[in-house]
Tab-separated table of C-alpha atoms and ligand atoms in Angstrom:
chain	number	residue	atom	x	y	z
A	172	MET	CA	9.032	-0.616	19.868
A	173	ARG	CA	5.883	-0.130	18.007
A	174	THR	CA	5.754	-1.573	14.520
A	175	VAL	CA	2.841	-1.298	11.879
A	176	ILE	CA	2.237	-3.040	8.642
A	177	TYR	CA	1.038	-1.657	5.523
A	178	PRO	CA	-0.327	-4.077	3.127
A	179	GLY	CA	-1.331	-3.648	-0.318
A	180	SER	CA	-0.417	-4.539	-4.019
A	181	PHE	CA	1.035	-1.373	-4.958
A	182	ASP	CA	0.908	-2.011	-8.801
A	183	PRO	CA	2.405	0.407	-8.901
A	184	LEU	CA	2.767	2.716	-5.723
A	185	THR	CA	1.092	6.177	-5.884
A	186	ASN	CA	1.638	9.433	-3.884
A	187	GLY	CA	-1.471	8.497	-2.022
A	188	HIS	CA	0.196	5.458	-0.728
A	189	LEU	CA	3.351	7.422	-0.056
A	190	ASP	CA	1.154	9.972	1.975
A	191	VAL	CA	-0.132	7.219	4.225
A	192	ILE	CA	3.232	5.961	4.678
A	193	GLN	CA	4.574	9.155	5.691
A	194	ARG	CA	1.465	9.788	8.269
A	195	ALA	CA	2.373	6.385	9.860
A	196	ALA	CA	5.909	6.872	10.140
A	197	LYS	CA	5.136	9.703	12.358
A	198	LEU	CA	3.005	7.480	14.825
A	199	PHE	CA	5.062	4.487	14.658
A	200	ASP	CA	8.713	3.337	15.311
A	201	LYS	CA	8.672	1.189	12.416
A	202	VAL	CA	6.582	0.867	9.439
A	203	ILE	CA	6.979	-2.158	7.261
A	204	VAL	CA	5.300	-1.906	3.755
A	205	ALA	CA	4.083	-5.291	2.809
A	206	VAL	CA	3.802	-5.886	-0.724
A	207	ALA	CA	1.417	-8.687	-1.589
A	208	ASN	CA	1.985	-11.191	-4.946
A	209	ASN	CA	-2.061	-10.811	-5.635
A	210	GLU	CA	-1.655	-12.945	-8.945
A	211	ARG	CA	-5.634	-12.806	-8.608
A	212	LYS	CA	-5.317	-9.056	-9.582
A	213	LYS	CA	-3.161	-9.897	-12.579
A	214	PRO	CA	-0.471	-7.174	-11.789
A	215	VAL	CA	1.113	-5.190	-14.471
A	216	PHE	CA	4.236	-5.075	-12.538
A	217	SER	CA	5.969	-8.350	-10.771
A	218	LEU	CA	6.261	-8.594	-7.232
A	219	GLN	CA	9.979	-7.876	-7.447
A	220	GLU	CA	9.787	-4.759	-9.503
A	221	ARG	CA	6.756	-3.658	-7.057
A	222	VAL	CA	8.900	-4.157	-4.011
A	223	GLN	CA	11.940	-2.615	-6.061
A	224	LEU	CA	9.942	0.407	-6.931
A	225	MET	CA	8.555	0.874	-3.414
A	226	SER	CA	12.272	0.467	-1.661
A	227	GLU	CA	13.392	3.609	-4.113
A	228	ALA	CA	10.208	5.620	-2.879
A	229	ILE	CA	10.673	5.179	0.712
A	230	THR	CA	14.286	5.826	1.160
A	231	HIS	CA	13.765	9.107	2.323
A	232	ILE	CA	11.078	8.209	4.837
A	233	PRO	CA	12.590	7.413	8.250
A	234	HIS	CA	11.776	3.941	9.999
A	235	ALA	CA	10.085	2.664	6.810
A	236	GLN	CA	10.909	-0.473	4.915
A	237	VAL	CA	9.635	-2.824	2.463
A	238	ASP	CA	8.962	-6.512	2.179
A	239	SER	CA	7.085	-8.874	0.266
A	240	LEU	CA	4.001	-10.520	1.626
A	241	GLU	CA	3.513	-14.185	1.565
A	242	GLY	CA	0.850	-16.139	2.969
A	243	LEU	CA	-1.690	-14.858	5.800
A	244	LEU	CA	-1.283	-11.048	6.687
A	245	VAL	CA	-1.966	-11.610	10.348
A	246	ASP	CA	0.706	-14.253	10.206
A	247	PHE	CA	3.367	-11.940	8.737
A	248	VAL	CA	2.524	-9.299	11.213
A	249	GLU	CA	3.250	-11.702	14.168
A	250	LYS	CA	6.250	-12.787	12.631
A	251	ARG	CA	7.641	-9.373	12.237
A	252	GLY	CA	6.509	-8.446	15.859
A	253	GLY	CA	3.881	-5.879	14.890
A	254	GLN	CA	0.714	-4.185	16.873
A	255	ALA	CA	-1.198	-3.114	14.009
A	256	ILE	CA	-2.272	-3.015	10.159
A	257	ILE	CA	-2.749	0.300	8.491
A	258	ARG	CA	-5.225	0.689	5.376
A	259	GLY	CA	-5.795	3.633	3.882
A	260	LEU	CA	-9.486	4.945	3.320
A	261	ARG	CA	-10.054	7.425	0.408
A	262	ALA	CA	-13.879	7.514	0.032
A	263	VAL	CA	-16.940	5.863	1.397
A	264	SER	CA	-16.408	3.500	-1.450
A	265	ASP	CA	-13.569	1.750	0.165
A	266	PHE	CA	-15.291	1.421	3.432
A	267	GLU	CA	-17.227	-1.651	2.951
A	268	PHE	CA	-14.631	-3.781	1.629
A	269	GLU	CA	-11.959	-2.590	4.370
A	270	PHE	CA	-14.324	-3.118	7.187
A	271	GLN	CA	-15.045	-6.727	6.115
A	272	LEU	CA	-11.357	-7.358	5.834
A	273	ALA	CA	-10.496	-5.568	9.264
A	274	LEU	CA	-13.110	-7.808	11.093
A	275	MET	CA	-12.002	-10.751	9.446
A	276	ASN	CA	-8.449	-9.965	10.461
A	277	ARG	CA	-9.692	-9.501	14.028
A	278	LYS	CA	-11.323	-12.807	13.875
A	279	LEU	CA	-8.229	-14.555	12.871
A	280	ASN	CA	-6.089	-12.578	15.471
A	281	GLU	CA	-7.656	-10.615	18.177
A	282	ARG	CA	-4.183	-8.964	19.195
A	283	ILE	CA	-3.822	-7.114	15.854
A	284	GLU	CA	-5.585	-3.898	15.419
A	285	THR	CA	-6.367	-2.349	11.940
A	286	ILE	CA	-5.901	1.272	11.889
A	287	PHE	CA	-7.491	3.321	9.123
A	288	MET	CA	-5.579	6.350	7.608
A	289	MET	CA	-6.995	9.289	4.938
A	290	PRO	CA	-4.807	10.631	2.651
A	291	LYS	CA	-4.338	14.542	1.808
A	292	ASP	CA	-7.583	15.382	-0.011
A	293	THR	CA	-5.736	15.897	-3.353
A	294	TYR	CA	-4.946	12.017	-3.372
A	295	THR	CA	-8.507	10.891	-2.393
A	296	PHE	CA	-9.361	10.402	-6.222
A	297	LEU	CA	-6.059	8.524	-6.962
A	298	SER	CA	-5.632	4.764	-7.357
A	299	SER	CA	-3.179	2.622	-9.056
A	300	SER	CA	-5.739	1.353	-11.602
A	301	ILE	CA	-6.556	5.052	-12.723
A	302	VAL	CA	-2.912	5.616	-12.970
A	303	LYS	CA	-2.291	2.639	-15.195
A	304	GLU	CA	-5.224	3.642	-17.355
A	305	ILE	CA	-3.904	7.297	-18.018
A	306	VAL	CA	-0.635	5.952	-18.753
A	307	ALA	CA	-1.896	3.284	-21.269
A	308	LEU	CA	-3.942	6.226	-22.956
A	309	GLY	CA	-0.953	8.276	-23.593
A	310	GLY	CA	-1.672	11.036	-20.365
A	311	ASP	CA	0.748	12.256	-18.060
A	312	VAL	CA	0.780	11.092	-14.235
A	313	SER	CA	3.792	13.039	-12.958
A	314	SER	CA	1.801	14.676	-10.095
A	315	PHE	CA	0.380	11.163	-9.131
A	316	VAL	CA	3.278	9.071	-8.898
A	317	PRO	CA	7.175	9.533	-8.236
A	318	ALA	CA	9.297	10.030	-11.156
A	319	HIS	CA	11.155	6.639	-11.137
A	320	VAL	CA	7.538	4.903	-11.157
A	321	GLN	CA	6.490	7.192	-14.213
A	322	ALA	CA	9.463	5.936	-16.021
A	323	ALA	CA	8.945	2.423	-15.013
A	324	LEU	CA	5.103	2.616	-16.358
A	325	LYS	CA	6.195	4.165	-19.655
A	326	VAL	CA	8.414	1.206	-20.034
A	327	LYS	CA	5.719	-1.311	-19.442
A	328	PHE	CA	3.241	0.421	-21.585
A	329	SER	CA	5.426	0.915	-24.395
A	330	LYS	CA	5.964	-2.849	-24.918
B	626	ADP	P1	-5.080	-3.683	-2.310
B	626	ADP	O1	-4.746	-4.308	-3.421
B	626	ADP	O2	-4.849	-4.229	-0.910
B	626	ADP	O3	-6.272	-2.744	-2.477
B	626	ADP	P2	-3.834	-1.068	-2.930
B	626	ADP	O4	-2.075	-1.131	-3.445
B	626	ADP	O5	-4.477	-0.952	-4.167
B	626	ADP	O6	-3.946	-2.737	-2.548
B	626	ADP	O7	-3.933	-0.366	-1.868
B	626	ADP	C1	-3.344	-0.800	-0.436
B	626	ADP	C2	-3.999	0.362	0.603
B	626	ADP	O8	-3.640	1.795	0.214
B	626	ADP	C3	-5.304	0.014	0.680
B	626	ADP	O9	-5.893	0.345	1.999
B	626	ADP	C4	-6.021	1.103	-0.193
B	626	ADP	O10	-7.179	1.601	0.234
B	626	ADP	C5	-5.032	2.183	0.275
B	626	ADP	N1	-4.825	3.308	-1.208
B	626	ADP	C6	-4.928	3.092	-2.294
B	626	ADP	N2	-4.855	4.336	-2.849
B	626	ADP	C7	-4.702	5.305	-1.955
B	626	ADP	C8	-4.968	6.757	-1.804
B	626	ADP	N3	-4.558	7.468	-2.961
B	626	ADP	N4	-4.853	7.403	-0.763
B	626	ADP	C9	-4.774	6.572	0.256
B	626	ADP	N5	-4.832	5.346	0.298
B	626	ADP	C10	-4.847	4.643	-0.542
C-alpha cells in the first residue's frame, strides 16, 4: 500500500491543488491531503472550513482523503504509514523554498521522500493569495476554484 501526503494551507484550495491531487492519485494507492493550521499565515478560512472545503472538492477523486495536520509533517507521515510527501512546483520561484523544505524534511526523517509535481500549464500562475485578491476586488474566479469554494469566498469577502 503506497500512501502519499500532500500538505499545504489550502486557504482556499484551487484547481491547481486539485490537479496535483488527481495526478498523485494515479501514482499512489492513497493520497492524504493534510491541511495545516498555519496561523502564522493568518488564514482567511479556519482550519475546519479548509478541511470541509477540501473534503467536498475531492469526493470524486478515488483514494483521496483529507485530514488536518498538527505538529511536524514527517511525524504525521510516519503516523499515517506514508512513504512520501507531494509538493507542487509552479515556477522557478517556488523552487528555492521547496528545495530547502524537502532537504530539511529528509534530515528529520531519511525514510520519507519528497516528490514534486507540476500542474497543468494553465494553473502555473494560480495561487490561493491571487484568488483571494481577485475576490476581494470583486473579480470572477470561477475558472480557478470549484463552485463551492467560490461561494465560500464570496461569503467571506462580503462581510
Ligand atoms: P503552503 O502554505 O504550504 O505553501 P499552499 O496551500 O499554498 O501551501 O500550497 C500547497 C502546495 O501546493 C505547495 O507545494 C504549493 O507549491 C502547491 N501549489 C500551490 N498552488 C499550486 C498550483 N496552482 N499548482 C500546483 N501546485 C500548487
